[in-house]
Coordinates of C-alpha atoms in Angstrom, one line a residue:
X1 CA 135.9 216.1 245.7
X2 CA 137.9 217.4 249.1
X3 CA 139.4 214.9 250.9
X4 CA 137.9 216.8 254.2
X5 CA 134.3 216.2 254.3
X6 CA 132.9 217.6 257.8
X7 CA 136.6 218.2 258.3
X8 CA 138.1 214.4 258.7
X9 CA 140.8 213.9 256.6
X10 CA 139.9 210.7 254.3
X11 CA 143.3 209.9 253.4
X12 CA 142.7 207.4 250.8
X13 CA 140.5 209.7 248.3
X14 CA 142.5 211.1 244.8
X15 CA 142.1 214.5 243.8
X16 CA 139.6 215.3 240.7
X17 CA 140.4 213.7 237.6
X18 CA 143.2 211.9 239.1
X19 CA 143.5 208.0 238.3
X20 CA 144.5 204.9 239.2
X21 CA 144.5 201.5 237.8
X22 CA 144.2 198.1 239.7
X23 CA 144.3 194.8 238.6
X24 CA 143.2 193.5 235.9
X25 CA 142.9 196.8 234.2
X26 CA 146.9 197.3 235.2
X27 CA 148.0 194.5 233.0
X28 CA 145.3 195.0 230.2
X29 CA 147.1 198.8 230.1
X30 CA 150.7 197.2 230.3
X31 CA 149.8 195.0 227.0
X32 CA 148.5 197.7 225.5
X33 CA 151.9 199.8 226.1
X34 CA 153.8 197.4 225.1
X35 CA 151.7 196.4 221.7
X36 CA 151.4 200.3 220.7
X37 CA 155.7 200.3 221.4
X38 CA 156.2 197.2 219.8
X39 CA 154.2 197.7 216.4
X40 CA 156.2 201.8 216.7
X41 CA 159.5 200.0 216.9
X42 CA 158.0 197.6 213.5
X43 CA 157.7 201.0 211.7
X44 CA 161.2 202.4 212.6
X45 CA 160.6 204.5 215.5
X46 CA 163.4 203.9 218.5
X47 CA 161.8 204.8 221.8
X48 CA 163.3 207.7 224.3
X49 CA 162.6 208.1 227.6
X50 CA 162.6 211.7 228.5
X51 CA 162.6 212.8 231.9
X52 CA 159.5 213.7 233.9
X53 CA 160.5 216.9 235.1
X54 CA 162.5 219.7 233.1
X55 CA 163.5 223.8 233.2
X56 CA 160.6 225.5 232.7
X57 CA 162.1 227.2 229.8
X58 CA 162.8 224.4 228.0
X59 CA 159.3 222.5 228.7
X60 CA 157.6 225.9 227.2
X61 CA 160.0 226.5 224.8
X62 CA 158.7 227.8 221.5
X63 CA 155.1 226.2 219.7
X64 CA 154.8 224.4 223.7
X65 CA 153.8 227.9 225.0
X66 CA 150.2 226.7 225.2
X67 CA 150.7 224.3 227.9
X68 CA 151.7 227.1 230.4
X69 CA 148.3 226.5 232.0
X70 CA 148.5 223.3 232.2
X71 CA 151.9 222.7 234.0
X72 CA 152.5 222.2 237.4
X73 CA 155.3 224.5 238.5
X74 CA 157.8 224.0 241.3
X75 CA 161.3 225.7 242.4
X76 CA 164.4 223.5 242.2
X77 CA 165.9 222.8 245.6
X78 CA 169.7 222.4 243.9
X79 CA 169.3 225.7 241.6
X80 CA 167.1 227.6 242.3
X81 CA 165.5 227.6 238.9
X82 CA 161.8 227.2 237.8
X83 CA 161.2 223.3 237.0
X84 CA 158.1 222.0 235.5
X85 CA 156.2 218.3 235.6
X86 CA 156.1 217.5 231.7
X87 CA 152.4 218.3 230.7
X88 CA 153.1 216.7 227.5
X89 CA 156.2 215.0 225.9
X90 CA 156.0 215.9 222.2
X91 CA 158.3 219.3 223.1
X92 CA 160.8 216.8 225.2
X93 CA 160.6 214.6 221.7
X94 CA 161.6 218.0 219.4
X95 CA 164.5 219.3 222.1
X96 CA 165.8 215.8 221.7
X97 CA 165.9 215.4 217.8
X98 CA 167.0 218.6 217.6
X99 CA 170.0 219.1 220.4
X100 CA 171.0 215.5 221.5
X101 CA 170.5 212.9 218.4
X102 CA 171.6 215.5 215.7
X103 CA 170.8 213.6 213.1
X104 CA 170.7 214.4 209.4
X105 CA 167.8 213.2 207.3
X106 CA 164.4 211.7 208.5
X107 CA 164.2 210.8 212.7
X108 CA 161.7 208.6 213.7
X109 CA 161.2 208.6 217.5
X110 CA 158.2 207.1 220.0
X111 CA 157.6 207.1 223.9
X112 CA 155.2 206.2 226.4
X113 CA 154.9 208.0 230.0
X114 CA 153.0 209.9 232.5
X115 CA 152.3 213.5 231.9
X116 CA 150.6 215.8 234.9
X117 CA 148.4 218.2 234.1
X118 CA 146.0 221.3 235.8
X119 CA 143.5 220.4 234.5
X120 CA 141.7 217.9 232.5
X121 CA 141.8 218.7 228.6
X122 CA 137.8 217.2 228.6
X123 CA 135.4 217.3 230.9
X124 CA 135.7 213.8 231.4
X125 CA 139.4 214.1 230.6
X126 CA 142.6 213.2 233.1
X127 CA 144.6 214.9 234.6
X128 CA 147.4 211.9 234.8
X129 CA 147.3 210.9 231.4
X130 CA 149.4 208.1 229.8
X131 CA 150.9 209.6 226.8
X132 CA 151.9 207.3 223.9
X133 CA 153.0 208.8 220.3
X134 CA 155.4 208.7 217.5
X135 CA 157.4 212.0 216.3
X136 CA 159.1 212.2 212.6
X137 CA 161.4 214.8 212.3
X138 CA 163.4 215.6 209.2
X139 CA 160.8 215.7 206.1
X140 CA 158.4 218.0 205.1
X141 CA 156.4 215.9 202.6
X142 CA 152.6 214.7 202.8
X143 CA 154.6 211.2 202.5
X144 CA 155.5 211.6 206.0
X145 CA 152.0 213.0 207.2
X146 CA 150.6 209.2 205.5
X147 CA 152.9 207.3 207.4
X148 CA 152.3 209.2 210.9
X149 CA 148.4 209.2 210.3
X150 CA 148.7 205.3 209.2
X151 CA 150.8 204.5 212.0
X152 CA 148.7 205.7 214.9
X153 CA 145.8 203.9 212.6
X154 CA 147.5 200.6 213.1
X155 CA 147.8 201.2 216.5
X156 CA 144.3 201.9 217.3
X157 CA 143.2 198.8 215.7
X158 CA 145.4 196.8 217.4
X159 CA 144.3 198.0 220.3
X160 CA 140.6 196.5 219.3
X161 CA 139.2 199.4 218.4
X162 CA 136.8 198.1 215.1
X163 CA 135.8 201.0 213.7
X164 CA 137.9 204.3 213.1
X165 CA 136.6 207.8 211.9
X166 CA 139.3 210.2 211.2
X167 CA 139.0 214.4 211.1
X168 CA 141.1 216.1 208.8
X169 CA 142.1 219.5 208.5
X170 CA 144.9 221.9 208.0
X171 CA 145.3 225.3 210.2
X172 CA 147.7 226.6 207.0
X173 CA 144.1 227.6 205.3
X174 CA 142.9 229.6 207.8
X175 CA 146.1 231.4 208.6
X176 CA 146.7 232.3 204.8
X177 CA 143.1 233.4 204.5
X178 CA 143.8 235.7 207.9
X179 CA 146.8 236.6 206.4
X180 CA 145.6 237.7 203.2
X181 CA 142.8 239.9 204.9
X182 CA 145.2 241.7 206.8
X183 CA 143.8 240.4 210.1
X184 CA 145.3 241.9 213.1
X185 CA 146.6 239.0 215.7
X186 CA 143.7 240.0 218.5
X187 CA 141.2 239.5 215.7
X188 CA 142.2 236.6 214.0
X189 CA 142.5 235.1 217.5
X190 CA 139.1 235.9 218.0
X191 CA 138.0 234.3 215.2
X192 CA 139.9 231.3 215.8
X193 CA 137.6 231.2 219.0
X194 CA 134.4 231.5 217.0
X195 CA 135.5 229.2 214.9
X196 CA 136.3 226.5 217.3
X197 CA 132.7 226.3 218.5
X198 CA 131.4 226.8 215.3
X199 CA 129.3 229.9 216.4
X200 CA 127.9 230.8 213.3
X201 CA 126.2 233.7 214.5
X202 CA 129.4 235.0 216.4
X203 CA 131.4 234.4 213.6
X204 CA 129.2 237.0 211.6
X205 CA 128.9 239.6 214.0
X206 CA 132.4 239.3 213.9
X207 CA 133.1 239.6 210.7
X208 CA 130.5 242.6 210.4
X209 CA 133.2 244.6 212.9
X210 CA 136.3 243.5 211.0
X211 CA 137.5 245.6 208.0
X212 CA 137.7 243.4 205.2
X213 CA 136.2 243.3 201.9
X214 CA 133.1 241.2 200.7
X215 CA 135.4 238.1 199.4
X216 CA 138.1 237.9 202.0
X217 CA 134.6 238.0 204.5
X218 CA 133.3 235.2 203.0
X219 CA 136.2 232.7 202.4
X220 CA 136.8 233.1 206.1
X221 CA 133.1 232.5 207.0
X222 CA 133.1 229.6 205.0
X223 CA 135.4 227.9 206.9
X224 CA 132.7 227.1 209.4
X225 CA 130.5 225.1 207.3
X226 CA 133.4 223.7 204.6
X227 CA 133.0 220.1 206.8
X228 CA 132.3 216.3 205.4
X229 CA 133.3 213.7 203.2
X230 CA 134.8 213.9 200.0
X231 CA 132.7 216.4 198.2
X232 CA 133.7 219.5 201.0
X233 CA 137.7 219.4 199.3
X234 CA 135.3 220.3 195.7
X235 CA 133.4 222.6 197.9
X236 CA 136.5 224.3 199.0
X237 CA 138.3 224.6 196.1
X238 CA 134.6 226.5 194.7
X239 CA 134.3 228.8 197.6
X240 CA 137.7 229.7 198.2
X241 CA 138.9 230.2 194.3
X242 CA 141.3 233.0 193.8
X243 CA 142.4 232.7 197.3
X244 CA 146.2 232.5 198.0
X245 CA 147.8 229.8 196.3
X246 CA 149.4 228.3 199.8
X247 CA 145.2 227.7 200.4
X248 CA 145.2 225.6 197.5
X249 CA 148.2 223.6 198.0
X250 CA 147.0 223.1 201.6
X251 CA 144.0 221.8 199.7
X252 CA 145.8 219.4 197.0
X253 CA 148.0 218.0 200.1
X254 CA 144.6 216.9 202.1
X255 CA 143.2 215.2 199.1
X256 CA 146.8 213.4 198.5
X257 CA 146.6 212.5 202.0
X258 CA 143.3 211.1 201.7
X259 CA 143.8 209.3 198.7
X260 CA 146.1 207.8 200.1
X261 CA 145.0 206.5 203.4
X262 CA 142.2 205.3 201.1
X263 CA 144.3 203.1 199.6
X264 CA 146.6 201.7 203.1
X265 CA 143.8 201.6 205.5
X266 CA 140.2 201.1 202.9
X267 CA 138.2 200.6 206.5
X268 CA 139.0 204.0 208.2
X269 CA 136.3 206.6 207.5
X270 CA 137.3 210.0 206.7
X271 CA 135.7 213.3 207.1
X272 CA 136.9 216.8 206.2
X273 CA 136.8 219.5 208.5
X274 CA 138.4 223.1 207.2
X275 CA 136.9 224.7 210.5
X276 CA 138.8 222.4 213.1
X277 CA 141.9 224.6 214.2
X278 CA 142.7 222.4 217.4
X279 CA 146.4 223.2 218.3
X280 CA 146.7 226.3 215.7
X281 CA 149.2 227.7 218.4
X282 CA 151.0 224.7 218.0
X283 CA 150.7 223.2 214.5
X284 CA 151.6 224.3 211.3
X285 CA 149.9 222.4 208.6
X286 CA 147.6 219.5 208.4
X287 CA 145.9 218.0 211.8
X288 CA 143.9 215.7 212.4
X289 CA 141.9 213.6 215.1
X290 CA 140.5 209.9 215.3
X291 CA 137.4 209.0 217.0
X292 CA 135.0 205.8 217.1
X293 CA 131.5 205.7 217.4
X294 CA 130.3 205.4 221.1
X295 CA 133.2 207.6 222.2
X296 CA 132.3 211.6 222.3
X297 CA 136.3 211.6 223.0
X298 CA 139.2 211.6 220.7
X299 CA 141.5 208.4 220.7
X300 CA 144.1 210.2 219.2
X301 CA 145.5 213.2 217.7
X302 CA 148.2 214.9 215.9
X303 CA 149.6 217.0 213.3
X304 CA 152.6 218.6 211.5
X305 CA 154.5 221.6 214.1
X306 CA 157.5 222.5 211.7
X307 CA 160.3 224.2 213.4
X308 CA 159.3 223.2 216.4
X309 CA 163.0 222.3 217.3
X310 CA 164.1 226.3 216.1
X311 CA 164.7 227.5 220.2
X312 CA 166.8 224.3 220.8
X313 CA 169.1 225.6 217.9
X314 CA 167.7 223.6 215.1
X315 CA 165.0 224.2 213.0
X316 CA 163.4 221.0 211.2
X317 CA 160.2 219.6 209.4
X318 CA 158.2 217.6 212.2
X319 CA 154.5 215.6 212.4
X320 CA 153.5 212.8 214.9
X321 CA 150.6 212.1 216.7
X322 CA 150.1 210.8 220.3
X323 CA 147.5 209.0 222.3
X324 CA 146.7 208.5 226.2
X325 CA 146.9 204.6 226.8
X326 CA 144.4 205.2 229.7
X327 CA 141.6 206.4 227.5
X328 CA 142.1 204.1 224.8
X329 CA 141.6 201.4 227.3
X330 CA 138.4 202.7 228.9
X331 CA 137.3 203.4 224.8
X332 CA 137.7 199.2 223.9
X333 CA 136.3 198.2 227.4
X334 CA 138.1 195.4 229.4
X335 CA 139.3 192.3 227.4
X336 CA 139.0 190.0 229.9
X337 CA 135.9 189.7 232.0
X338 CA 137.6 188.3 235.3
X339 CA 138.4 190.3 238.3
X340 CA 141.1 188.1 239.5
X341 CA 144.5 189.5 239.4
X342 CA 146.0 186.3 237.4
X343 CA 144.2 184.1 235.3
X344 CA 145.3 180.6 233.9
X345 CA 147.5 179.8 236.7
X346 CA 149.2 176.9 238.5
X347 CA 148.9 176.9 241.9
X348 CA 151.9 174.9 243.9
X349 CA 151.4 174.1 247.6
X350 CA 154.6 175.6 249.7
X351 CA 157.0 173.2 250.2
X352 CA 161.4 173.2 250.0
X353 CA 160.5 170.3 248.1
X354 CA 163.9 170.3 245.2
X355 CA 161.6 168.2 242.6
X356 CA 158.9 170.5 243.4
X357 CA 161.0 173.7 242.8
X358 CA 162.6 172.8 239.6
X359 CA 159.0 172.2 238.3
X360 CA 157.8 175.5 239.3
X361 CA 161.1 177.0 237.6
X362 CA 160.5 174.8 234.3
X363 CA 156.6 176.1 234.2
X364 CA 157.8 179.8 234.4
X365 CA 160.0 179.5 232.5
X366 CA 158.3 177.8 229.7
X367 CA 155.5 181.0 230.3
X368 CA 153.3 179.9 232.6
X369 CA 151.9 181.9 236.2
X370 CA 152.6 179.4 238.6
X371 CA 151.2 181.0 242.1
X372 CA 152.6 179.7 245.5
X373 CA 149.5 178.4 247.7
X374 CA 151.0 179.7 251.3
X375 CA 149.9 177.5 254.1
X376 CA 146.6 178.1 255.2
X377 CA 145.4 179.5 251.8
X378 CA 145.5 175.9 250.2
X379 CA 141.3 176.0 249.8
X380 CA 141.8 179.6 248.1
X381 CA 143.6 178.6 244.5
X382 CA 140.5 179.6 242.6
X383 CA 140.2 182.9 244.1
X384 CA 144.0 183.0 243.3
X385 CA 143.0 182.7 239.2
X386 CA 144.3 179.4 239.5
X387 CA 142.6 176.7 237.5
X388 CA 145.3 173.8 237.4
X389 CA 147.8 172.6 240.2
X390 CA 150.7 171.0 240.7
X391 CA 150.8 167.2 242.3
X392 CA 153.0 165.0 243.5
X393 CA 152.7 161.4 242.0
X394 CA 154.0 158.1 243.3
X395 CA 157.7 158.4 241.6
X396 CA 157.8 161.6 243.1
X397 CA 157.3 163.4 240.1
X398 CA 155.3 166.7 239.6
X399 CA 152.5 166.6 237.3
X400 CA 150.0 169.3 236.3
X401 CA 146.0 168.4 236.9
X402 CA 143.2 170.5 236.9
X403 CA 142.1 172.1 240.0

């Protein structure tokens, strides 16, 4: 939308895809920040705060190429140098492990913050997400896949989301099966495409232009329709029998996964999907994607990106997943059905009152909102989300009634 229509500047208007939030959905976002942070910091994971704004280089450093397009770019006044506006902060996270903290053994990190992007990632995406997620560096295990995938499971249902579907996969299949049929990179990128949009009739003309034999044709085409519950991972292991054996561990560490979140988290639906290759740029093994019914959108994503931390000098096993706080809220609706900007409050009438004062600092401090009513605003308390007041009595004493 322009801000400039029949050339009058409308200063007020945001640019596509750009948000804002207002009260109440301000605080309702701020509780959910700090609830996704403080069950994070439960599991282990200290929180960093990496800066909005970094050296190009190091913002598109290694697996982050992808987000090129989707950085905004901008010359720094002191330097000289190319800066960008963080488009996403799981790189900042890997740079971080890997040249600050140092660490040996497993890392757990989370964050929260802005990212700025070109362009939405959805149609009805943003362009100023609020990122939240949780990185483990330092182990290459499924065991660490579980506990990423069943923390960003806790946090979705303490959210109040009910009902959580979650999309598994695992790019390492398709890159041993293009591996193993001598793909060239311009191909296999192709067919990455196809694959993506499930375009089974692309993905055959394809494959009818590609040189490979007969069985490394159809374990790739498979890959298309190998989606669903439990019976695709039998399914899989039919079709593509004989295949590498880095496809069937790739396989075996899927089912482990899935047994397992079976087990922790008995409510969350699973569904296979040996197709999905969201991120393949970017990840390295298993990824996956949780969704709940109503929303077309993800809630949340992530995946293992091994060696992501390799240009920063160090080289380590990595998986985490990340959320924007902003979507999640719109996905569980608002909590509260008010559209005051306080609720539950006291409302004091303005006075230098002493006795009066130290009430209003005993309320606040005992938790309660406790709102000045400013002279000629008395009548407006309600409006104010007040729904008790403060009033003198005949010792001089200030009591709470209801308004």
């Amino acid at each position: 939308m322009s801000n400039k229509p029949g050339g009058v500047d409308i200063p007020w208007l945001l640019p596509d895809s750009v948000e804002e939030l207002l009260p109440p959905a301000a605080g309702e976002l701020e509780a959910l920040r700090r609830t996704a942070l403080e069950i994070s910091n439960r599991w282990g994971y200290a929180l960093i705060m990496p800066p909005t704004i970094e050296y190009l280089e190091s913002l598109l450093s290694g697996a982050a190429h992808d987000l090129d397009l989707q950085m905004f770019k901008l010359t720094d006044q002191l330097s000289g140098r190319m800066m960008g506006v963080r488009a996403d902060i799981t790189p900042q996270a890997a740079r971080i492990d890997a040249h600050q903290l140092r660490q040996e053994g497993p890392v757990r990190l989370c964050y929260t913050g802005t990212v700025l992007r070109t362009r939405p990632d959805e149609p009805a995406g943003s362009r100023n997400p609020l990122q939240m997620g949780a990185e483990l560096y330092g182990h290459a295990g499924v065991e660490s896949d579980i506990e990423v995938i069943s923390l960003m499971a806790e946090v979705l249902y303490a959210s109040g989301i009910e009902s959580l579907h979650l999309d598994l996969g695992h790019v390492g299949i398709f890159r041993a099966l293009a591996r193993d049929a001598g793909l060239e990179a311009d191909d296999e990128a192709r067919l990455w495409d196809a694959l993506q949009r499930k375009a089974t009739a692309d993905i055959q003309a394809l494959m009818d232009t590609l040189q490979v034999d007969a069985v490394h044709r159809d374990r790739l085409s498979a890959l298309a329709t190998l989606s669903g519950g439990s019976e695709t991972m039998d399914e899989a292991r039919r079709v593509l029998a004989g295949a590498p054996s880095s496809v069937m561990e790739a396989l075996d560490a899927l089912s482990t996964i899935a047994q397992s979140l079976q087990r922790w988290s008995p409510t969350l639906t699973l569904h296979f999907d040996l197709g999905e290759l969201r991120g393949y740029r970017y990840h390295t093994g298993v990824v996956f994607a949780a969704y709940t019914p109503g929303e077309s959108l993800e809630l949340a994503r992530g995946g293992r990106y091994d060696d992501i931390g390799a240009v920063f000098g160090r080289a380590r096993p990595a998986t985490g997943f990340s959320t924007d706080l902003k979507a999640l809220l719109r996905a569980i609706g608002p909590t509260k059905g008010s559209q005051s900007f306080v609720e539950g409050a006291i409302g004091a009438p303005w006075s230098a009152n002493e006795a009066l004062r130290a009430a209003i600092r005993a309320h606040r401090q005992a938790g309660d909102v406790v709102v000045w009513l400013l002279p000629g605003h008395e009548h407006a308390a309600a409006a104010m989300g007040c729904d008790r007041r403060l009033v003198e009595d005949d010792s001089g004493q200030w009591r709470v009634e209801p308004l």
